[in-house]
């Protein structure tokens, strides 16, 4: 007989990562950032690919590794806003059958339906990868 299931304990419910470059050349840096990010035990990691122009097989391997590690702790990896080229790459690699991929329109300033007097939700942690050296936070 087993007891009740223990709910997962997440240190952070949501972490968003904006990636501008994800290929073999930046894999060590990106992998290190994901290692630190996963040590925070997030419930969900959203990888924003809207500014990323290309990914390669090494990047797909990294995303699959992050997915496996999150799944072990009942977390979820979501890819957001890949361009059409990256969508095709993800489709050919069948990553779209493994990971949720969402398209969300960017929010324009002033589109916030909340009034200024209402409390605002806490913003998720945001990490940016790629671009200039030393730009990872």
Short mmCIF file of N, CA, C and O in Angstrom, two decimals:
data_model
loop_
_atom_site.label_atom_id
_atom_site.label_comp_id
_atom_site.label_asym_id
_atom_site.label_seq_id
_atom_site.Cartn_x
_atom_site.Cartn_y
_atom_site.Cartn_z
N UNK A 1 0.84 -1.18 0.00
CA UNK A 1 0.00 0.00 0.00
C UNK A 1 0.88 1.24 0.00
O UNK A 1 1.86 1.33 0.72
N UNK A 2 0.51 2.19 -0.82
CA UNK A 2 1.29 3.41 -0.90
C UNK A 2 0.51 4.56 -0.28
O UNK A 2 -0.72 4.56 -0.26
N UNK A 3 1.23 5.53 0.21
CA UNK A 3 0.61 6.69 0.82
C UNK A 3 0.25 7.73 -0.22
O UNK A 3 0.45 7.52 -1.42
N UNK A 4 -0.28 8.85 0.21
CA UNK A 4 -0.63 9.90 -0.74
C UNK A 4 0.63 10.44 -1.43
O UNK A 4 1.71 10.46 -0.85
N UNK A 5 0.45 10.85 -2.67
CA UNK A 5 1.57 11.40 -3.42
C UNK A 5 1.95 12.76 -2.85
O UNK A 5 1.09 13.59 -2.55
N UNK A 6 3.22 12.97 -2.71
CA UNK A 6 3.73 14.24 -2.21
C UNK A 6 3.75 15.24 -3.36
O UNK A 6 4.29 14.94 -4.43
N UNK A 7 3.16 16.42 -3.18
CA UNK A 7 3.19 17.40 -4.26
C UNK A 7 4.62 17.84 -4.53
O UNK A 7 5.44 17.90 -3.61
N UNK A 8 4.94 18.14 -5.79
CA UNK A 8 6.31 18.57 -6.10
C UNK A 8 6.62 19.89 -5.40
O UNK A 8 5.75 20.73 -5.22
N UNK A 9 7.86 20.03 -5.00
CA UNK A 9 8.27 21.28 -4.35
C UNK A 9 9.14 22.07 -5.33
O UNK A 9 10.26 21.69 -5.61
N UNK A 10 8.57 23.13 -5.85
CA UNK A 10 9.29 23.97 -6.79
C UNK A 10 9.81 25.20 -6.05
O UNK A 10 9.08 25.82 -5.28
N UNK A 11 11.05 25.52 -6.29
CA UNK A 11 11.60 26.74 -5.71
C UNK A 11 11.01 27.95 -6.44
O UNK A 11 10.72 28.97 -5.84
N UNK A 12 10.83 27.82 -7.75
CA UNK A 12 10.23 28.87 -8.57
C UNK A 12 9.15 28.22 -9.45
O UNK A 12 9.40 27.19 -10.06
N UNK A 13 7.98 28.82 -9.55
CA UNK A 13 6.96 28.22 -10.40
C UNK A 13 7.26 28.39 -11.89
O UNK A 13 6.95 27.52 -12.69
N UNK A 14 7.90 29.51 -12.28
CA UNK A 14 8.12 29.80 -13.69
C UNK A 14 9.42 30.56 -13.87
O UNK A 14 9.68 31.53 -13.16
N UNK A 15 10.21 30.13 -14.84
CA UNK A 15 11.40 30.86 -15.26
C UNK A 15 11.32 31.00 -16.77
O UNK A 15 11.05 30.04 -17.48
N UNK A 16 11.53 32.23 -17.25
CA UNK A 16 11.54 32.48 -18.69
C UNK A 16 12.96 32.79 -19.13
O UNK A 16 13.67 33.53 -18.46
N UNK A 17 13.34 32.22 -20.26
CA UNK A 17 14.68 32.41 -20.81
C UNK A 17 14.51 32.91 -22.24
O UNK A 17 13.81 32.29 -23.04
N UNK A 18 15.13 34.02 -22.55
CA UNK A 18 15.11 34.55 -23.91
C UNK A 18 16.44 34.22 -24.57
O UNK A 18 17.50 34.60 -24.07
N UNK A 19 16.38 33.49 -25.67
CA UNK A 19 17.60 33.03 -26.34
C UNK A 19 17.72 33.69 -27.70
O UNK A 19 16.80 33.64 -28.51
N UNK A 20 18.88 34.32 -27.94
CA UNK A 20 19.12 34.96 -29.23
C UNK A 20 20.05 34.12 -30.12
O UNK A 20 20.07 34.32 -31.32
N UNK A 21 20.79 33.22 -29.52
CA UNK A 21 21.67 32.33 -30.28
C UNK A 21 21.73 30.99 -29.57
O UNK A 21 21.94 30.94 -28.36
N UNK A 22 21.51 29.92 -30.31
CA UNK A 22 21.56 28.59 -29.71
C UNK A 22 22.11 27.61 -30.74
O UNK A 22 21.38 27.08 -31.56
N UNK A 23 23.43 27.44 -30.71
CA UNK A 23 24.09 26.50 -31.59
C UNK A 23 25.36 25.99 -30.91
O UNK A 23 25.62 26.32 -29.76
N UNK A 24 26.12 25.19 -31.62
CA UNK A 24 27.30 24.56 -31.05
C UNK A 24 28.29 25.58 -30.46
O UNK A 24 28.89 25.34 -29.43
N UNK A 25 28.42 26.74 -31.10
CA UNK A 25 29.41 27.72 -30.64
C UNK A 25 29.10 28.27 -29.26
O UNK A 25 30.00 28.68 -28.54
N UNK A 26 27.83 28.31 -28.86
CA UNK A 26 27.50 28.86 -27.55
C UNK A 26 26.98 27.78 -26.59
O UNK A 26 26.49 28.09 -25.52
N UNK A 27 27.15 26.51 -26.98
CA UNK A 27 26.62 25.41 -26.17
C UNK A 27 27.21 25.36 -24.75
O UNK A 27 26.44 25.19 -23.80
N UNK A 28 28.52 25.52 -24.54
CA UNK A 28 29.04 25.46 -23.17
C UNK A 28 28.43 26.55 -22.27
O UNK A 28 28.01 26.27 -21.15
N UNK A 29 28.34 27.77 -22.79
CA UNK A 29 27.76 28.86 -22.01
C UNK A 29 26.27 28.61 -21.75
O UNK A 29 25.78 28.75 -20.63
N UNK A 30 25.54 28.22 -22.79
CA UNK A 30 24.10 27.96 -22.65
C UNK A 30 23.85 26.80 -21.69
O UNK A 30 22.96 26.87 -20.84
N UNK A 31 24.64 25.75 -21.82
CA UNK A 31 24.49 24.60 -20.94
C UNK A 31 24.73 24.98 -19.49
O UNK A 31 24.01 24.54 -18.59
N UNK A 32 25.73 25.83 -19.24
CA UNK A 32 26.00 26.29 -17.89
C UNK A 32 24.85 27.10 -17.31
O UNK A 32 24.49 26.96 -16.14
N UNK A 33 24.25 27.96 -18.14
CA UNK A 33 23.11 28.75 -17.68
C UNK A 33 21.93 27.84 -17.36
O UNK A 33 21.27 28.00 -16.33
N UNK A 34 21.68 26.86 -18.22
CA UNK A 34 20.59 25.92 -17.95
C UNK A 34 20.87 25.09 -16.70
O UNK A 34 19.95 24.81 -15.93
N UNK A 35 22.12 24.72 -16.47
CA UNK A 35 22.47 23.99 -15.24
C UNK A 35 22.12 24.81 -14.00
O UNK A 35 21.51 24.30 -13.06
N UNK A 36 22.51 26.09 -14.01
CA UNK A 36 22.20 26.96 -12.88
C UNK A 36 20.69 27.17 -12.75
O UNK A 36 20.15 27.19 -11.63
N UNK A 37 20.03 27.32 -13.86
CA UNK A 37 18.59 27.52 -13.86
C UNK A 37 17.87 26.30 -13.29
O UNK A 37 16.98 26.43 -12.45
N UNK A 38 18.27 25.10 -13.70
CA UNK A 38 17.61 23.88 -13.22
C UNK A 38 17.90 23.63 -11.75
O UNK A 38 17.10 22.98 -11.06
N UNK A 39 19.01 24.15 -11.24
CA UNK A 39 19.32 24.01 -9.82
C UNK A 39 18.31 24.79 -8.96
O UNK A 39 18.15 24.50 -7.77
N UNK A 40 17.59 25.72 -9.57
CA UNK A 40 16.56 26.49 -8.86
C UNK A 40 15.25 25.71 -8.72
O UNK A 40 14.32 26.19 -8.09
N UNK A 41 15.19 24.52 -9.31
CA UNK A 41 14.01 23.65 -9.27
C UNK A 41 12.75 24.35 -9.76
O UNK A 41 11.74 24.42 -9.05
N UNK A 42 12.76 24.85 -11.01
CA UNK A 42 11.55 25.52 -11.50
C UNK A 42 10.47 24.52 -11.88
O UNK A 42 10.75 23.39 -12.28
N UNK A 43 9.22 24.95 -11.77
CA UNK A 43 8.10 24.12 -12.19
C UNK A 43 7.92 24.16 -13.69
O UNK A 43 7.52 23.18 -14.31
N UNK A 44 8.24 25.30 -14.30
CA UNK A 44 8.12 25.45 -15.74
C UNK A 44 9.23 26.38 -16.23
O UNK A 44 9.50 27.40 -15.61
N UNK A 45 9.85 25.99 -17.34
CA UNK A 45 10.84 26.82 -18.00
C UNK A 45 10.30 27.14 -19.39
O UNK A 45 9.98 26.23 -20.16
N UNK A 46 10.16 28.42 -19.68
CA UNK A 46 9.71 28.87 -20.99
C UNK A 46 10.92 29.46 -21.71
O UNK A 46 11.54 30.40 -21.23
N UNK A 47 11.26 28.86 -22.85
CA UNK A 47 12.38 29.34 -23.65
C UNK A 47 11.81 30.15 -24.81
O UNK A 47 11.16 29.61 -25.70
N UNK A 48 12.03 31.46 -24.76
CA UNK A 48 11.54 32.36 -25.80
C UNK A 48 12.55 32.37 -26.95
O UNK A 48 13.69 32.78 -26.77
N UNK A 49 12.11 31.91 -28.10
CA UNK A 49 12.98 31.83 -29.28
C UNK A 49 12.67 32.92 -30.31
O UNK A 49 13.13 32.86 -31.44
N UNK A 50 11.90 33.93 -29.92
CA UNK A 50 11.46 34.94 -30.88
C UNK A 50 12.62 35.71 -31.50
O UNK A 50 12.51 36.18 -32.63
N UNK A 51 13.73 35.86 -30.79
CA UNK A 51 14.89 36.59 -31.31
C UNK A 51 15.98 35.66 -31.83
O UNK A 51 17.03 36.12 -32.28
N UNK A 52 15.75 34.35 -31.76
CA UNK A 52 16.73 33.37 -32.21
C UNK A 52 16.49 33.08 -33.70
O UNK A 52 15.36 32.81 -34.12
N UNK A 53 17.53 33.14 -34.50
CA UNK A 53 17.39 32.95 -35.95
C UNK A 53 17.73 31.55 -36.42
O UNK A 53 17.35 31.14 -37.51
N UNK A 54 18.47 30.77 -35.60
CA UNK A 54 18.90 29.45 -36.05
C UNK A 54 19.22 28.58 -34.84
O UNK A 54 19.74 29.07 -33.85
N UNK A 55 18.89 27.31 -34.94
CA UNK A 55 19.36 26.33 -33.97
C UNK A 55 19.91 25.15 -34.75
O UNK A 55 19.55 24.92 -35.90
N UNK A 56 20.81 24.41 -34.14
CA UNK A 56 21.40 23.25 -34.81
C UNK A 56 21.16 22.00 -33.98
O UNK A 56 20.45 22.02 -32.97
N UNK A 57 21.75 20.88 -34.41
CA UNK A 57 21.55 19.60 -33.73
C UNK A 57 22.04 19.65 -32.28
O UNK A 57 21.44 19.05 -31.39
N UNK A 58 23.13 20.38 -32.03
CA UNK A 58 23.64 20.49 -30.66
C UNK A 58 22.61 21.19 -29.77
O UNK A 58 22.40 20.81 -28.62
N UNK A 59 21.96 22.21 -30.30
CA UNK A 59 20.93 22.93 -29.55
C UNK A 59 19.74 22.03 -29.26
O UNK A 59 19.18 22.06 -28.16
N UNK A 60 19.35 21.23 -30.24
CA UNK A 60 18.24 20.30 -30.04
C UNK A 60 18.60 19.30 -28.94
O UNK A 60 17.78 19.00 -28.07
N UNK A 61 19.83 18.82 -28.96
CA UNK A 61 20.28 17.91 -27.91
C UNK A 61 20.23 18.57 -26.54
O UNK A 61 19.81 17.94 -25.55
N UNK A 62 20.63 19.83 -26.45
CA UNK A 62 20.59 20.55 -25.18
C UNK A 62 19.13 20.70 -24.71
O UNK A 62 18.83 20.47 -23.54
N UNK A 63 18.24 21.08 -25.62
CA UNK A 63 16.83 21.24 -25.25
C UNK A 63 16.23 19.91 -24.77
O UNK A 63 15.47 19.89 -23.80
N UNK A 64 16.59 18.82 -25.43
CA UNK A 64 16.10 17.51 -24.99
C UNK A 64 16.65 17.14 -23.62
O UNK A 64 15.92 16.58 -22.78
N UNK A 65 17.90 17.48 -23.37
CA UNK A 65 18.49 17.20 -22.05
C UNK A 65 17.78 18.01 -20.96
O UNK A 65 17.45 17.48 -19.90
N UNK A 66 17.53 19.29 -21.23
CA UNK A 66 16.82 20.13 -20.27
C UNK A 66 15.42 19.57 -20.04
O UNK A 66 14.95 19.49 -18.90
N UNK A 67 14.76 19.15 -21.12
CA UNK A 67 13.42 18.54 -21.01
C UNK A 67 13.45 17.30 -20.12
O UNK A 67 12.62 17.16 -19.21
N UNK A 68 14.41 16.41 -20.34
CA UNK A 68 14.50 15.18 -19.54
C UNK A 68 14.74 15.51 -18.06
O UNK A 68 14.12 14.92 -17.18
N UNK A 69 15.63 16.45 -17.81
CA UNK A 69 15.94 16.80 -16.43
C UNK A 69 14.74 17.45 -15.73
O UNK A 69 14.47 17.18 -14.56
N UNK A 70 14.01 18.28 -16.45
CA UNK A 70 12.81 18.89 -15.87
C UNK A 70 11.73 17.85 -15.62
O UNK A 70 11.05 17.88 -14.60
N UNK A 71 11.57 16.93 -16.57
CA UNK A 71 10.53 15.90 -16.45
C UNK A 71 10.76 15.04 -15.20
O UNK A 71 9.81 14.66 -14.53
N UNK A 72 12.02 14.76 -14.89
CA UNK A 72 12.33 13.96 -13.70
C UNK A 72 11.83 14.62 -12.42
O UNK A 72 11.54 13.95 -11.44
N UNK A 73 11.75 15.94 -12.42
CA UNK A 73 11.27 16.65 -11.23
C UNK A 73 9.86 17.21 -11.45
O UNK A 73 9.45 18.15 -10.79
N UNK A 74 9.13 16.60 -12.39
CA UNK A 74 7.75 17.00 -12.71
C UNK A 74 7.65 18.42 -13.23
O UNK A 74 6.61 19.06 -13.11
N UNK A 75 8.72 18.93 -13.82
CA UNK A 75 8.70 20.25 -14.43
C UNK A 75 8.39 20.15 -15.92
O UNK A 75 8.34 19.05 -16.49
N UNK A 76 8.19 21.29 -16.55
CA UNK A 76 7.81 21.34 -17.96
C UNK A 76 8.70 22.35 -18.68
O UNK A 76 8.93 23.45 -18.17
N UNK A 77 9.16 21.98 -19.87
CA UNK A 77 9.89 22.89 -20.75
C UNK A 77 8.96 23.27 -21.89
O UNK A 77 8.38 22.40 -22.53
N UNK A 78 8.82 24.57 -22.13
CA UNK A 78 7.97 25.08 -23.20
C UNK A 78 8.82 25.96 -24.10
O UNK A 78 9.60 26.78 -23.61
N UNK A 79 8.68 25.80 -25.41
CA UNK A 79 9.35 26.67 -26.37
C UNK A 79 8.33 27.69 -26.87
O UNK A 79 7.22 27.32 -27.24
N UNK A 80 8.72 28.96 -26.87
CA UNK A 80 7.78 30.02 -27.25
C UNK A 80 8.29 30.82 -28.44
O UNK A 80 9.46 31.19 -28.51
N UNK A 81 7.41 31.06 -29.38
CA UNK A 81 7.61 31.96 -30.52
C UNK A 81 8.81 31.66 -31.42
O UNK A 81 9.55 32.58 -31.79
N UNK A 82 9.03 30.40 -31.80
CA UNK A 82 10.10 30.16 -32.77
C UNK A 82 9.67 30.70 -34.14
O UNK A 82 8.49 30.68 -34.48
N UNK A 83 10.64 31.18 -34.91
CA UNK A 83 10.30 31.64 -36.26
C UNK A 83 10.00 30.43 -37.14
O UNK A 83 10.15 29.29 -36.72
N UNK A 84 9.57 30.68 -38.37
CA UNK A 84 9.16 29.57 -39.26
C UNK A 84 10.30 28.60 -39.55
O UNK A 84 10.09 27.40 -39.61
N UNK A 85 11.49 29.14 -39.73
CA UNK A 85 12.64 28.27 -40.01
C UNK A 85 12.89 27.33 -38.82
O UNK A 85 13.09 26.13 -39.00
N UNK A 86 12.89 27.89 -37.63
CA UNK A 86 13.11 27.06 -36.44
C UNK A 86 11.95 26.10 -36.23
O UNK A 86 12.17 24.95 -35.84
N UNK A 87 10.73 26.52 -36.53
CA UNK A 87 9.59 25.61 -36.44
C UNK A 87 9.80 24.39 -37.35
O UNK A 87 9.51 23.27 -36.95
N UNK A 88 10.30 24.63 -38.55
CA UNK A 88 10.56 23.51 -39.48
C UNK A 88 11.65 22.59 -38.93
O UNK A 88 11.54 21.37 -39.00
N UNK A 89 12.71 23.18 -38.38
CA UNK A 89 13.79 22.38 -37.80
C UNK A 89 13.24 21.53 -36.64
O UNK A 89 13.52 20.33 -36.54
N UNK A 90 12.45 22.15 -35.78
CA UNK A 90 11.86 21.43 -34.64
C UNK A 90 10.93 20.33 -35.12
O UNK A 90 10.88 19.24 -34.55
N UNK A 91 10.19 20.60 -36.19
CA UNK A 91 9.27 19.60 -36.74
C UNK A 91 10.06 18.42 -37.33
O UNK A 91 9.72 17.26 -37.07
N UNK A 92 11.09 18.70 -38.11
CA UNK A 92 11.89 17.62 -38.70
C UNK A 92 12.60 16.79 -37.63
O UNK A 92 12.80 15.58 -37.80
N UNK A 93 12.97 17.43 -36.53
CA UNK A 93 13.62 16.71 -35.43
C UNK A 93 12.57 16.05 -34.52
O UNK A 93 12.93 15.38 -33.56
N UNK A 94 11.30 16.27 -34.83
CA UNK A 94 10.15 15.75 -34.07
C UNK A 94 10.12 16.27 -32.64
O UNK A 94 9.53 15.66 -31.76
N UNK A 95 10.77 17.38 -32.41
CA UNK A 95 10.74 17.99 -31.09
C UNK A 95 9.35 18.55 -30.78
O UNK A 95 8.96 18.63 -29.62
N UNK A 96 8.62 18.89 -31.84
CA UNK A 96 7.26 19.40 -31.64
C UNK A 96 6.31 18.33 -31.12
O UNK A 96 5.22 18.63 -30.65
N UNK A 97 6.74 17.06 -31.17
CA UNK A 97 5.93 15.98 -30.61
C UNK A 97 6.32 15.68 -29.17
O UNK A 97 5.64 14.92 -28.49
N UNK A 98 7.42 16.27 -28.72
CA UNK A 98 7.92 16.01 -27.36
C UNK A 98 7.67 17.21 -26.45
O UNK A 98 7.31 17.04 -25.29
N UNK A 99 7.87 18.41 -26.98
CA UNK A 99 7.78 19.64 -26.19
C UNK A 99 6.59 20.49 -26.64
O UNK A 99 6.30 20.56 -27.83
N UNK A 100 5.96 21.17 -25.69
CA UNK A 100 4.95 22.15 -26.09
C UNK A 100 5.64 23.34 -26.77
O UNK A 100 6.64 23.85 -26.28
N UNK A 101 5.10 23.74 -27.91
CA UNK A 101 5.61 24.90 -28.63
C UNK A 101 4.43 25.85 -28.80
O UNK A 101 3.40 25.47 -29.35
N UNK A 102 4.57 27.06 -28.28
CA UNK A 102 3.47 28.02 -28.31
C UNK A 102 3.87 29.27 -29.07
O UNK A 102 5.03 29.66 -29.09
N UNK A 103 2.88 29.86 -29.72
CA UNK A 103 3.05 31.15 -30.39
C UNK A 103 2.21 32.15 -29.63
O UNK A 103 1.00 31.99 -29.52
N UNK A 104 2.86 33.15 -29.09
CA UNK A 104 2.16 34.19 -28.36
C UNK A 104 2.52 35.53 -28.98
O UNK A 104 3.71 35.82 -29.18
N UNK A 105 1.53 36.34 -29.29
CA UNK A 105 1.85 37.66 -29.83
C UNK A 105 2.53 38.50 -28.77
O UNK A 105 2.21 38.37 -27.57
N UNK A 106 3.48 39.34 -29.16
CA UNK A 106 4.14 40.19 -28.17
C UNK A 106 3.13 41.18 -27.60
O UNK A 106 2.27 41.67 -28.31
N UNK A 107 3.24 41.47 -26.32
CA UNK A 107 2.32 42.43 -25.71
C UNK A 107 2.85 43.84 -25.93
O UNK A 107 4.03 44.11 -25.74
N UNK A 108 1.96 44.70 -26.37
CA UNK A 108 2.34 46.09 -26.61
C UNK A 108 2.26 46.88 -25.30
O UNK A 108 1.43 46.57 -24.45
N UNK A 109 3.11 47.88 -25.13
CA UNK A 109 3.03 48.70 -23.92
C UNK A 109 1.64 49.33 -23.82
O UNK A 109 1.09 49.78 -24.81
N UNK A 110 1.09 49.34 -22.63
CA UNK A 110 -0.23 49.92 -22.44
C UNK A 110 -1.36 48.95 -22.68
O UNK A 110 -2.52 49.30 -22.53
N UNK A 111 -1.07 47.70 -23.07
CA UNK A 111 -2.11 46.70 -23.30
C UNK A 111 -2.48 45.97 -22.02
O UNK A 111 -3.23 45.02 -22.05
N UNK A 112 -1.95 46.42 -20.89
CA UNK A 112 -2.21 45.74 -19.62
C UNK A 112 -3.63 46.04 -19.18
O UNK A 112 -4.00 47.19 -18.96
N UNK A 113 -4.49 44.99 -19.06
CA UNK A 113 -5.87 45.22 -18.70
C UNK A 113 -6.06 45.61 -17.23
O UNK A 113 -7.11 46.06 -16.84
N UNK A 114 -5.03 45.47 -16.40
CA UNK A 114 -5.15 45.79 -14.99
C UNK A 114 -5.13 47.30 -14.79
O UNK A 114 -4.44 48.02 -15.50
N UNK A 115 -5.83 47.75 -13.81
CA UNK A 115 -5.78 49.16 -13.46
C UNK A 115 -4.57 49.39 -12.58
O UNK A 115 -4.10 48.48 -11.90
N UNK A 116 -4.05 50.61 -12.53
CA UNK A 116 -2.85 50.87 -11.74
C UNK A 116 -3.03 50.58 -10.25
O UNK A 116 -2.07 50.34 -9.55
N UNK A 117 -4.27 50.64 -9.72
CA UNK A 117 -4.50 50.40 -8.30
C UNK A 117 -4.49 48.93 -7.93
O UNK A 117 -4.39 48.59 -6.76
N UNK A 118 -4.62 48.03 -8.91
CA UNK A 118 -4.65 46.60 -8.62
C UNK A 118 -3.23 46.08 -8.43
O UNK A 118 -2.31 46.53 -9.11
N UNK A 119 -3.05 45.12 -7.53
CA UNK A 119 -1.70 44.55 -7.37
C UNK A 119 -1.29 43.79 -8.62
O UNK A 119 -2.10 43.14 -9.27
N UNK A 120 -0.04 43.90 -8.95
CA UNK A 120 0.49 43.21 -10.13
C UNK A 120 1.12 41.89 -9.70
O UNK A 120 1.72 41.82 -8.64
N UNK A 121 1.02 40.87 -10.57
CA UNK A 121 1.66 39.60 -10.23
C UNK A 121 3.16 39.73 -10.25
O UNK A 121 3.72 40.59 -10.92
N UNK A 122 3.82 38.89 -9.49
CA UNK A 122 5.28 38.86 -9.46
C UNK A 122 5.78 38.40 -10.82
O UNK A 122 5.28 37.41 -11.38
N UNK A 123 6.73 39.11 -11.40
CA UNK A 123 7.30 38.74 -12.68
C UNK A 123 8.20 37.52 -12.53
O UNK A 123 8.93 37.42 -11.55
N UNK A 124 8.16 36.60 -13.50
CA UNK A 124 9.06 35.44 -13.42
C UNK A 124 10.50 35.87 -13.67
O UNK A 124 10.76 36.93 -14.22
N UNK A 125 11.41 35.02 -13.23
CA UNK A 125 12.82 35.28 -13.48
C UNK A 125 13.06 35.26 -14.99
O UNK A 125 12.44 34.51 -15.72
N UNK A 126 13.95 36.11 -15.48
CA UNK A 126 14.24 36.19 -16.90
C UNK A 126 15.75 36.13 -17.10
O UNK A 126 16.49 36.86 -16.46
N UNK A 127 16.16 35.24 -17.97
CA UNK A 127 17.57 35.07 -18.31
C UNK A 127 17.68 35.22 -19.81
O UNK A 127 16.86 34.72 -20.55
N UNK A 128 18.69 35.95 -20.28
CA UNK A 128 18.90 36.15 -21.72
C UNK A 128 20.20 35.47 -22.11
O UNK A 128 21.22 35.67 -21.47
N UNK A 129 20.16 34.66 -23.17
CA UNK A 129 21.35 33.98 -23.69
C UNK A 129 21.64 34.41 -25.10
O UNK A 129 20.72 34.62 -25.89
N UNK A 130 22.93 34.49 -25.46
CA UNK A 130 23.32 34.74 -26.83
C UNK A 130 23.77 36.17 -27.02
O UNK A 130 23.84 36.97 -26.10
N UNK A 131 24.06 36.49 -28.26
CA UNK A 131 24.48 37.84 -28.60
C UNK A 131 25.91 38.08 -28.22
O UNK A 131 26.79 37.27 -28.50
N UNK A 132 26.15 39.20 -27.54
CA UNK A 132 27.50 39.60 -27.18
C UNK A 132 28.04 38.73 -26.05
O UNK A 132 27.28 38.20 -25.26
N UNK A 133 29.35 38.63 -25.98
CA UNK A 133 29.97 37.86 -24.91
C UNK A 133 29.63 38.50 -23.57
O UNK A 133 29.58 39.71 -23.44
N UNK A 134 29.36 37.63 -22.60
CA UNK A 134 29.06 38.12 -21.28
C UNK A 134 27.64 38.61 -21.12
O UNK A 134 27.30 39.25 -20.14
N UNK A 135 26.76 38.36 -22.11
CA UNK A 135 25.39 38.85 -22.01
C UNK A 135 24.50 37.92 -21.24
O UNK A 135 23.38 38.26 -20.94
N UNK A 136 24.97 36.72 -20.89
CA UNK A 136 24.12 35.81 -20.11
C UNK A 136 24.06 36.31 -18.68
O UNK A 136 25.06 36.71 -18.11
N UNK A 137 22.86 36.30 -18.13
CA UNK A 137 22.71 36.76 -16.74
C UNK A 137 22.54 35.59 -15.82
O UNK A 137 22.04 34.59 -16.15
#
